[in-house]
Amino acid sequence: MTELKPARILAIETSCDETACAILENGRALLSSVVASQMEIHARYGGVFPEVASRQHVLSIMPVVQQALAQAHLTLNDIDAIAVTQGPGLAGSLIVGVNMAKGMALALDKPLVGVNHLEGHIYSSWVYEAGDKVPPEPQFPLMALLVSGGHTELNLMTDHLSYQRLGSTLDDAAGEAFDKVARLLELPYPGGPSIQQEAEEGNPERFNFPRAWLDGTWNFSFSGVKTSVLYEVNDLKKRSSNIPVQDLAASFQKAVVDVLFKKTMNAAREFGAKEILVAGGVSANRALRKAFKAQTEFPVHIPPLSLCTDNAAMIGAAGYFRYALGYVSEMDLDVLPAWPLS
Amino acid sequence: MIEFFSRSPEQTRRIGLRLGGLLKPGDVLCLQGDLGAGKTTFTQGLAQGWGSLDTVSSPTFILVNVYRRADGAQLFHMDAYRLETIPEAEELDLDSMVAEGALIIEWPERLGDLIPVEHLQIQLNHISEEHRQMNFHAHGKRYDELLESIRHAMVGG
């Protein structure tokens, strides 16, 4: 690969319920990363309220940017470009970050780089803490599994910023299925961590929930497994008031992880990928991480837990490659709430 | 009241599609039914019939999804399931959504008195694995008319 020009990027992320700013060098070395979470505010609603989120971003954005600069011991003059999440996400939330980024780019006369949030999740595997040992850089061709509350898709990357979508979910995203099953097992929000916690103590072999392989395609479906859990729970309730929540959670989790893992492995083989990358909120799931780490056929990149959830470091990484490869945005950049990766 | 029987998710979606084409800004639809009753499938049909450019997903983490149409109109899709306490009316801000477009609310019972008095109530009931019974109740004059139009669209006459 040709050597890319060095640059220090300040990145802003406000696509959902986290107000985040990070500064990073050359797409990899993280100098600072600040995330103001609105989790507590939204927890009482059991989900993110868009109006509430955007109002909160307005309050948090300035202090978060100032804190990121202070933590990196830098001033705005030390920054080469401003990257910002342009979509997908909540329109009212995205606008706050985009306007902040535009204002800064205009005032400082620095380039502005709009970044896709999903692309950010993928690039979180490029990030490491400045001063730490430099981890190996993902190598192309790369099979990328993107798995979160809103997305489940397989992309083949033959180069930077190039995404060939092989398949995606036909119904529920994997993270959504986790939350729905948590609901019916009466586990608290957010459902992913709740299921994981119950599953640790459960027997994953007790219930044989269906796996939708959808052979011949690289698509996923998680609606069926959710419905089978529902029928199983209804059935169990008829017989006893004692529901084996841990076994149900473990068996459900195993059904989802099996499909995600095996389909990704098969796709990597089929398309001649050198390595595998797993990204998005559900990549924090321990069973999923364990499945990928237990195999030795492909080197696997999964971000550290701190970078699995929304953050600006990943936007800075993707933003750097966009900037260095010449994809700079115009000042009329607008939010794209439904922007697909490919 | 109108009662429909659906024999498949596809049919549930098609019933939604017919209703979606009749929606106007300010309309409020309340969708009731257990998990797996077909609320998301029905809403997918509604949004398609209405002309949404965006794909419908269940508002699981984001409690309100917004779908857009080519003419700029908006359709709001709210899921109130996780609400443990009824929020303040101004936090929820239903009024501003209804002012801007049509609104679909799943699990409306969680919102108590905040639900607009006039609305179309749709109840989806499990009969068997694939079969669903759907009851449409009109609350208010606009919804009597809407029901009449659905009746026309679905059964003719």
Coordinates of C-alpha atoms in Angstrom, one line a residue:
Chain A
M1 CA 0.0 0.0 0.0
T2 CA 1.2 3.5 -0.8
E3 CA 2.0 5.7 2.2
L4 CA -0.9 7.9 3.2
K5 CA -0.3 11.5 4.3
P6 CA -0.2 11.9 8.1
A7 CA -3.0 13.8 9.7
R8 CA -4.6 14.6 13.0
I9 CA -8.4 14.3 12.9
L10 CA -11.0 15.7 15.3
A11 CA -14.1 13.5 15.1
I12 CA -17.6 14.1 16.3
E13 CA -20.4 11.5 16.7
T14 CA -24.0 12.3 17.6
S15 CA -26.0 9.8 15.6
C16 CA -28.0 8.4 18.5
D17 CA -27.8 8.8 22.3
E18 CA -24.1 9.4 22.8
T19 CA -22.4 12.7 22.4
A20 CA -18.8 11.9 21.5
C21 CA -15.6 13.6 20.4
A22 CA -12.2 12.1 19.7
I23 CA -8.8 13.1 18.4
L24 CA -6.7 10.6 16.6
E25 CA -3.5 10.5 14.4
N26 CA -3.2 8.8 11.1
G27 CA -6.4 6.8 11.5
R28 CA -5.1 4.7 14.3
A29 CA -3.4 6.3 17.3
L30 CA -6.1 7.6 19.7
L31 CA -5.0 10.7 21.6
S32 CA -8.3 11.3 23.4
S33 CA -11.9 10.1 23.3
V34 CA -14.8 11.5 25.3
V35 CA -18.3 10.0 25.3
A36 CA -21.2 11.7 27.2
S37 CA -23.7 9.0 27.5
Q38 CA -27.4 9.7 27.8
M39 CA -28.1 6.2 28.9
E40 CA -29.4 7.2 32.3
I41 CA -31.8 9.7 30.8
H42 CA -33.2 7.2 28.4
A43 CA -33.2 4.2 30.7
R44 CA -36.5 5.2 32.2
Y45 CA -38.2 5.2 28.8
G46 CA -36.6 1.8 28.0
G47 CA -35.2 3.1 24.8
V48 CA -34.0 6.3 23.1
F49 CA -36.5 9.2 22.7
P50 CA -35.4 11.1 19.6
E51 CA -36.5 14.6 20.9
V52 CA -34.9 14.1 24.2
A53 CA -31.7 12.9 22.6
S54 CA -31.3 15.9 20.3
R55 CA -31.9 18.4 23.1
Q56 CA -29.3 16.6 25.2
H57 CA -26.7 16.7 22.4
V58 CA -27.1 20.5 22.2
L59 CA -26.2 20.7 25.9
S60 CA -23.3 18.3 25.7
I61 CA -21.5 19.0 22.4
M62 CA -19.4 22.0 23.4
P63 CA -18.1 20.6 26.7
V64 CA -17.4 17.2 25.1
V65 CA -15.3 18.8 22.3
Q66 CA -13.5 21.0 24.7
Q67 CA -12.7 18.0 26.9
A68 CA -11.4 16.0 24.0
L69 CA -9.0 18.8 23.1
A70 CA -7.9 19.2 26.7
Q71 CA -7.3 15.5 27.2
A72 CA -5.1 15.4 24.1
H73 CA -3.3 18.6 25.2
L74 CA -4.0 20.2 21.9
T75 CA -5.7 23.3 20.5
L76 CA -7.9 23.6 17.5
N77 CA -4.8 24.8 15.5
D78 CA -3.2 21.4 15.9
I79 CA -6.1 19.7 14.0
D80 CA -5.8 18.9 10.2
A81 CA -9.4 18.0 9.5
I82 CA -12.8 17.7 11.1
A83 CA -14.7 14.4 10.7
V84 CA -18.4 13.9 11.6
T85 CA -21.0 11.2 11.4
Q86 CA -23.4 12.2 8.6
G87 CA -25.7 9.1 9.0
P88 CA -27.4 6.8 9.5
G89 CA -29.0 7.8 12.7
L90 CA -31.6 10.1 14.2
A91 CA -32.0 13.2 12.1
G92 CA -32.4 15.6 15.0
S93 CA -29.3 14.1 16.7
L94 CA -27.1 14.0 13.6
I95 CA -27.8 17.7 12.9
V96 CA -26.3 18.8 16.2
G97 CA -22.9 17.1 15.4
V98 CA -22.9 18.1 11.7
N99 CA -23.6 21.8 12.5
M100 CA -20.9 21.8 15.1
A101 CA -18.4 20.2 12.7
K102 CA -19.4 22.6 9.9
G103 CA -19.0 25.6 12.2
M104 CA -15.5 24.4 13.3
A105 CA -14.4 23.6 9.8
L106 CA -15.5 27.0 8.5
A107 CA -14.0 29.0 11.3
L108 CA -10.7 27.2 11.2
D109 CA -10.7 26.8 7.4
K110 CA -10.0 23.1 7.7
P111 CA -11.4 20.3 5.6
L112 CA -14.7 18.7 6.6
V113 CA -15.2 14.9 6.2
G114 CA -18.6 13.3 6.4
V115 CA -18.5 9.7 7.7
N116 CA -20.9 6.8 7.6
H117 CA -21.6 5.6 11.1
L118 CA -21.5 1.9 10.0
E119 CA -18.2 2.5 8.3
G120 CA -17.0 3.9 11.6
H121 CA -17.9 0.7 13.4
I122 CA -15.8 -1.2 10.9
Y123 CA -12.9 1.1 11.3
S124 CA -12.9 0.8 15.1
S125 CA -10.6 -2.2 14.5
W126 CA -7.9 0.2 13.3
V127 CA -7.9 2.2 16.5
Y128 CA -5.4 1.7 19.4
E129 CA -4.5 3.9 22.4
A130 CA -1.5 6.1 21.5
G131 CA 1.4 4.8 23.5
D132 CA 0.2 1.2 23.5
K133 CA 1.7 -1.6 21.4
V134 CA 0.6 -1.2 17.8
P135 CA -1.8 -4.0 17.0
P136 CA -1.8 -5.5 13.5
E137 CA -3.7 -3.6 10.9
P138 CA -6.6 -5.4 9.2
Q139 CA -5.6 -6.8 5.8
F140 CA -7.7 -6.9 2.7
P141 CA -9.6 -8.7 1.3
L142 CA -11.5 -8.6 4.6
M143 CA -14.9 -10.2 5.5
A144 CA -16.7 -7.8 7.7
L145 CA -19.7 -8.8 9.9
L146 CA -21.5 -5.7 11.1
V147 CA -23.9 -6.6 13.8
S148 CA -25.9 -4.2 16.0
G149 CA -29.3 -3.2 17.2
G150 CA -30.2 -1.9 13.8
H151 CA -28.0 -3.8 11.4
T152 CA -26.8 -7.3 10.6
E153 CA -24.9 -7.5 7.4
L154 CA -21.9 -9.1 5.7
N155 CA -19.6 -7.0 3.6
L156 CA -16.6 -7.9 1.6
M157 CA -13.9 -5.2 1.7
T158 CA -11.2 -5.5 -1.0
D159 CA -9.7 -2.1 -0.1
H160 CA -10.2 0.9 2.1
L161 CA -13.8 2.4 2.0
S162 CA -14.9 -0.3 -0.4
Y163 CA -17.9 -2.3 0.8
Q164 CA -19.6 -5.1 -1.2
R165 CA -22.7 -6.0 0.7
L166 CA -23.2 -9.8 0.3
G167 CA -26.3 -10.1 2.5
S168 CA -28.2 -8.6 5.4
T169 CA -31.0 -9.4 7.7
L170 CA -34.4 -9.8 6.1
D171 CA -36.3 -8.9 9.2
D172 CA -34.9 -8.2 12.7
A173 CA -31.3 -7.2 13.3
A174 CA -29.5 -9.5 15.7
G175 CA -29.4 -6.9 18.5
E176 CA -33.1 -6.3 18.1
A177 CA -33.8 -10.0 18.5
F178 CA -31.8 -10.0 21.7
D179 CA -33.9 -7.1 23.0
K180 CA -37.2 -8.7 22.0
V181 CA -36.3 -12.0 23.6
A182 CA -35.2 -10.1 26.8
R183 CA -38.7 -8.5 26.8
L184 CA -40.5 -11.8 26.7
L185 CA -38.2 -13.3 29.4
E186 CA -39.0 -10.1 31.4
L187 CA -35.3 -9.0 31.5
P188 CA -34.4 -5.4 31.8
Y189 CA -33.3 -2.9 29.0
P190 CA -31.0 -3.0 27.3
G191 CA -31.7 -6.6 26.3
G192 CA -28.3 -7.7 24.9
P193 CA -26.3 -7.5 28.2
S194 CA -29.3 -8.9 30.1
I195 CA -29.5 -12.0 27.9
Q196 CA -25.8 -12.5 28.1
Q197 CA -25.8 -12.4 31.8
E198 CA -28.6 -14.9 32.2
A199 CA -27.0 -17.1 29.5
E200 CA -23.7 -17.5 31.4
E201 CA -25.5 -19.7 34.0
G202 CA -27.7 -21.5 31.5
N203 CA -27.6 -24.7 29.4
P204 CA -27.3 -23.7 25.7
E205 CA -28.2 -27.2 24.6
R206 CA -31.5 -27.5 26.5
F207 CA -33.7 -25.9 23.8
N208 CA -33.0 -26.5 20.2
F209 CA -34.2 -23.2 18.7
P210 CA -34.2 -23.0 14.9
R211 CA -31.3 -21.5 12.9
A212 CA -32.3 -19.7 9.7
W213 CA -29.3 -20.7 7.5
L214 CA -30.9 -19.3 4.3
D215 CA -28.5 -21.4 2.3
G216 CA -27.5 -20.0 -1.1
T217 CA -27.7 -16.5 0.2
W218 CA -25.6 -14.4 2.7
N219 CA -28.8 -13.0 4.3
F220 CA -29.9 -13.5 7.9
S221 CA -33.3 -13.8 9.6
F222 CA -33.8 -13.6 13.3
S223 CA -37.6 -13.2 13.5
G224 CA -38.2 -17.0 13.5
V225 CA -35.9 -17.8 16.4
K226 CA -37.6 -15.0 18.4
T227 CA -41.1 -16.4 17.7
S228 CA -39.9 -19.9 18.7
V229 CA -38.7 -18.6 22.0
L230 CA -42.2 -17.0 22.4
Y231 CA -44.0 -20.3 21.7
E232 CA -41.6 -22.2 24.0
V233 CA -42.2 -19.6 26.8
N234 CA -46.0 -19.8 26.3
D235 CA -45.9 -23.6 26.4
L236 CA -43.7 -23.6 29.5
K237 CA -46.0 -21.2 31.2
K238 CA -49.0 -23.5 30.7
R239 CA -47.2 -26.2 32.6
S240 CA -45.4 -24.3 35.4
S241 CA -45.0 -20.8 36.7
N242 CA -41.2 -21.4 36.9
I243 CA -39.7 -20.4 33.6
P244 CA -36.0 -21.6 33.0
V245 CA -34.9 -18.1 32.0
Q246 CA -31.2 -18.9 32.1
D247 CA -31.5 -22.0 29.8
L248 CA -33.8 -20.1 27.4
A249 CA -31.4 -17.2 27.2
A250 CA -28.4 -19.5 26.7
S251 CA -30.2 -21.6 24.0
F252 CA -31.4 -18.5 22.2
Q253 CA -28.0 -16.8 22.3
K254 CA -26.4 -20.0 21.0
A255 CA -28.8 -20.1 18.1
V256 CA -28.0 -16.5 17.1
V257 CA -24.2 -16.8 17.6
D258 CA -24.1 -20.1 15.6
V259 CA -25.7 -18.5 12.5
L260 CA -23.6 -15.3 12.7
F261 CA -20.3 -17.2 13.2
K262 CA -20.8 -20.0 10.6
K263 CA -22.2 -17.8 7.9
T264 CA -19.3 -15.3 8.4
M265 CA -16.7 -18.2 8.3
N266 CA -18.4 -19.6 5.1
A267 CA -18.4 -16.2 3.4
A268 CA -14.8 -15.7 4.3
R269 CA -13.9 -19.0 2.6
E270 CA -16.1 -18.5 -0.4
F271 CA -14.8 -15.0 -1.2
G272 CA -11.2 -15.7 -0.4
A273 CA -10.9 -13.3 2.5
K274 CA -7.6 -13.1 4.3
E275 CA -9.1 -12.0 7.6
I276 CA -12.4 -11.5 9.4
L277 CA -13.6 -8.4 11.1
V278 CA -16.6 -8.2 13.5
A279 CA -18.0 -4.8 14.4
G280 CA -21.1 -3.1 15.9
G281 CA -22.8 -3.2 19.3
V282 CA -23.4 -6.9 19.3
S283 CA -19.7 -7.5 18.8
A284 CA -19.5 -6.9 22.6
N285 CA -21.3 -10.2 23.2
R286 CA -19.0 -12.6 24.9
A287 CA -20.3 -15.8 23.3
L288 CA -19.9 -14.2 19.8
R289 CA -16.3 -13.0 20.6
K290 CA -15.5 -16.4 22.0
A291 CA -16.7 -18.3 18.9
F292 CA -14.5 -16.2 16.6
K293 CA -11.5 -16.2 18.9
A294 CA -11.6 -20.0 19.3
Q295 CA -11.0 -20.6 15.6
T296 CA -7.6 -20.4 14.0
E297 CA -8.4 -20.5 10.3
F298 CA -8.6 -16.6 9.9
P299 CA -7.0 -13.8 11.9
V300 CA -10.0 -12.0 13.5
H301 CA -10.4 -8.3 14.4
I302 CA -12.9 -7.4 17.1
P303 CA -12.7 -4.0 18.8
P304 CA -12.1 -3.7 22.5
L305 CA -15.4 -3.4 24.4
S306 CA -14.9 0.4 24.8
L307 CA -15.1 0.8 21.1
C308 CA -18.0 -1.6 20.4
T309 CA -20.6 0.9 21.5
D310 CA -20.9 4.3 19.8
N311 CA -17.8 6.5 20.1
A312 CA -16.0 9.2 18.0
A313 CA -12.7 7.4 17.8
M314 CA -14.1 5.1 15.1
I315 CA -15.4 8.1 13.2
G316 CA -11.9 9.6 13.4
A317 CA -10.4 6.4 12.0
A318 CA -12.8 6.2 9.0
G319 CA -12.6 10.0 8.6
Y320 CA -8.8 9.8 8.3
F321 CA -8.9 7.3 5.5
R322 CA -11.6 9.3 3.7
Y323 CA -9.5 12.5 4.1
A324 CA -6.2 10.9 3.1
L325 CA -7.7 9.2 0.1
G326 CA -9.3 12.5 -1.1
Y327 CA -12.9 12.1 -0.1
V328 CA -13.5 15.5 1.5
S329 CA -17.0 16.9 1.9
E330 CA -18.4 20.2 0.8
M331 CA -19.8 22.8 3.2
D332 CA -23.3 22.0 2.1
L333 CA -23.1 18.5 3.6
D334 CA -26.4 17.4 5.0
V335 CA -27.4 14.6 7.4
L336 CA -28.4 11.3 5.8
P337 CA -30.6 9.5 8.4
A338 CA -31.0 6.3 6.3
W339 CA -27.5 6.2 4.6
P340 CA -26.6 2.6 3.8
L341 CA -23.0 1.4 3.9
S342 CA -23.0 0.2 0.3
Chain B
M1 CA -66.1 -2.1 14.4
I2 CA -64.7 -4.2 11.6
E3 CA -63.1 -7.7 12.0
F4 CA -60.7 -9.2 9.6
F5 CA -59.0 -12.6 9.5
S6 CA -55.5 -13.0 8.2
R7 CA -54.2 -16.4 7.2
S8 CA -50.6 -15.4 6.8
P9 CA -48.1 -12.6 7.5
E10 CA -48.3 -11.7 3.8
Q11 CA -52.1 -11.1 4.2
T12 CA -51.5 -9.1 7.4
R13 CA -49.1 -6.9 5.5
R14 CA -51.6 -6.5 2.6
I15 CA -54.4 -5.3 5.0
G16 CA -51.9 -2.8 6.3
L17 CA -51.1 -1.7 2.8
R18 CA -54.7 -0.9 2.0
L19 CA -55.0 1.2 5.2
G20 CA -51.7 2.9 4.6
G21 CA -52.9 4.4 1.3
L22 CA -55.7 6.1 3.2
L23 CA -53.7 7.8 5.9
K24 CA -53.6 11.5 6.2
P25 CA -51.4 13.8 8.4
G26 CA -52.8 13.9 11.9
D27 CA -54.2 10.4 11.8
V28 CA -53.4 8.3 14.9
L29 CA -53.4 4.5 14.8
C30 CA -53.1 2.5 18.0
L31 CA -51.8 -1.0 17.5
Q32 CA -52.5 -3.6 20.2
G33 CA -51.3 -7.2 20.3
D34 CA -48.8 -9.5 21.9
L35 CA -45.3 -10.0 20.8
G36 CA -45.4 -11.9 17.6
A37 CA -49.0 -10.9 16.8
G38 CA -47.8 -9.2 13.6
K39 CA -47.6 -5.5 14.6
T40 CA -44.4 -4.9 12.7
T41 CA -45.6 -6.9 9.7
F42 CA -48.8 -4.9 9.7
T43 CA -46.9 -1.6 10.0
Q44 CA -44.6 -2.6 7.1
G45 CA -47.7 -2.9 5.0
L46 CA -49.0 0.5 6.3
A47 CA -45.8 2.3 5.5
Q48 CA -45.6 0.7 2.1
G49 CA -49.2 1.7 1.3
W50 CA -48.5 5.2 2.5
G51 CA -45.5 5.4 0.2
S52 CA -42.5 5.3 2.6
L53 CA -39.0 5.6 1.1
D54 CA -37.6 4.2 4.3
T55 CA -37.6 0.6 5.4
V56 CA -39.8 -0.1 8.4
S57 CA -38.1 -1.6 11.4
S58 CA -39.5 -2.1 14.9
P59 CA -38.6 0.9 17.1
T60 CA -36.9 -1.3 19.6
F61 CA -34.0 0.9 20.8
I62 CA -35.2 4.1 19.2
L63 CA -38.7 4.6 20.6
V64 CA -39.9 6.7 17.6
N65 CA -39.0 5.9 14.0
V66 CA -39.7 8.5 11.3
Y67 CA -40.4 7.4 7.7
R68 CA -40.4 9.8 4.8
R69 CA -42.2 10.0 1.6
A70 CA -41.1 11.5 -1.7
D71 CA -43.4 14.6 -1.2
G72 CA -41.8 15.3 2.2
A73 CA -44.7 13.9 4.3
Q74 CA -43.7 12.0 7.5
L75 CA -45.0 8.9 9.2
F76 CA -44.1 8.4 12.9
H77 CA -43.9 4.9 14.4
M78 CA -43.7 4.7 18.2
D79 CA -43.2 1.7 20.5
A80 CA -44.3 2.4 24.0
Y81 CA -43.7 -1.1 25.3
R82 CA -40.7 -0.4 27.5
L83 CA -42.2 2.7 29.2
E84 CA -42.5 1.8 32.8
T85 CA -43.9 5.1 33.9
I86 CA -46.1 7.4 31.8
P87 CA -43.8 10.2 30.7
E88 CA -44.7 13.9 30.9
A89 CA -46.9 15.0 28.0
E90 CA -44.3 17.6 26.9
E91 CA -41.5 15.0 26.9
L92 CA -43.4 12.7 24.7
D93 CA -44.5 15.6 22.5
L94 CA -47.2 13.6 20.6
D95 CA -48.7 16.9 19.5
S96 CA -45.8 17.9 17.4
M97 CA -45.7 14.5 15.7
V98 CA -49.4 14.6 14.9
A99 CA -49.0 18.2 13.6
E100 CA -46.4 16.9 11.1
G101 CA -47.7 13.6 10.0
A102 CA -49.6 10.4 10.8
L103 CA -48.7 8.5 13.9
I104 CA -48.7 4.7 14.6
I105 CA -48.4 3.7 18.3
E106 CA -47.6 0.2 19.4
W107 CA -48.5 -0.7 23.0
P108 CA -50.7 2.4 23.4
E109 CA -52.0 1.2 26.7
R110 CA -48.6 2.2 28.2
L111 CA -49.3 5.8 27.5
G112 CA -52.5 6.0 29.5
D113 CA -54.4 9.2 29.0
L114 CA -51.8 10.7 26.7
I115 CA -53.3 8.9 23.7
P116 CA -55.4 11.4 21.7
V117 CA -59.1 10.7 22.3
E118 CA -59.8 10.4 18.6
H119 CA -57.9 7.5 17.0
L120 CA -58.2 4.2 15.2
Q121 CA -57.6 1.2 17.5
I122 CA -56.4 -2.0 15.9
Q123 CA -56.2 -5.1 17.9
L124 CA -54.2 -8.1 16.6
N125 CA -55.0 -11.5 18.2
H126 CA -53.2 -14.8 17.8
I127 CA -55.5 -17.6 16.6
S128 CA -52.9 -20.1 15.6
E129 CA -49.2 -20.0 14.4
E130 CA -50.1 -18.2 11.1
H131 CA -53.7 -17.1 11.7
R132 CA -54.6 -13.7 13.2
Q133 CA -57.8 -12.0 14.0
M134 CA -57.8 -8.2 13.5
N135 CA -60.3 -5.8 15.1
F136 CA -60.6 -2.2 14.0
H137 CA -62.4 0.2 16.3
A138 CA -63.0 3.8 15.4
H139 CA -62.8 6.5 18.1
G140 CA -64.1 9.7 16.5
K141 CA -65.7 10.9 13.2
R142 CA -62.5 10.9 11.1
Y143 CA -62.0 7.2 12.0
D144 CA -65.6 6.2 11.3
E145 CA -65.0 7.5 7.8
L146 CA -61.6 5.8 7.6
L147 CA -63.2 2.5 8.6
E148 CA -65.9 3.0 6.0
S149 CA -63.2 3.5 3.3
I150 CA -61.3 0.4 4.5
R151 CA -64.5 -1.6 4.3
H152 CA -65.0 -0.3 0.7
A153 CA -61.4 -1.1 -0.2
M154 CA -61.4 -4.6 1.3
V155 CA -64.8 -6.0 0.6
G156 CA -66.1 -3.6 -2.1
G157 CA -69.7 -2.4 -2.2

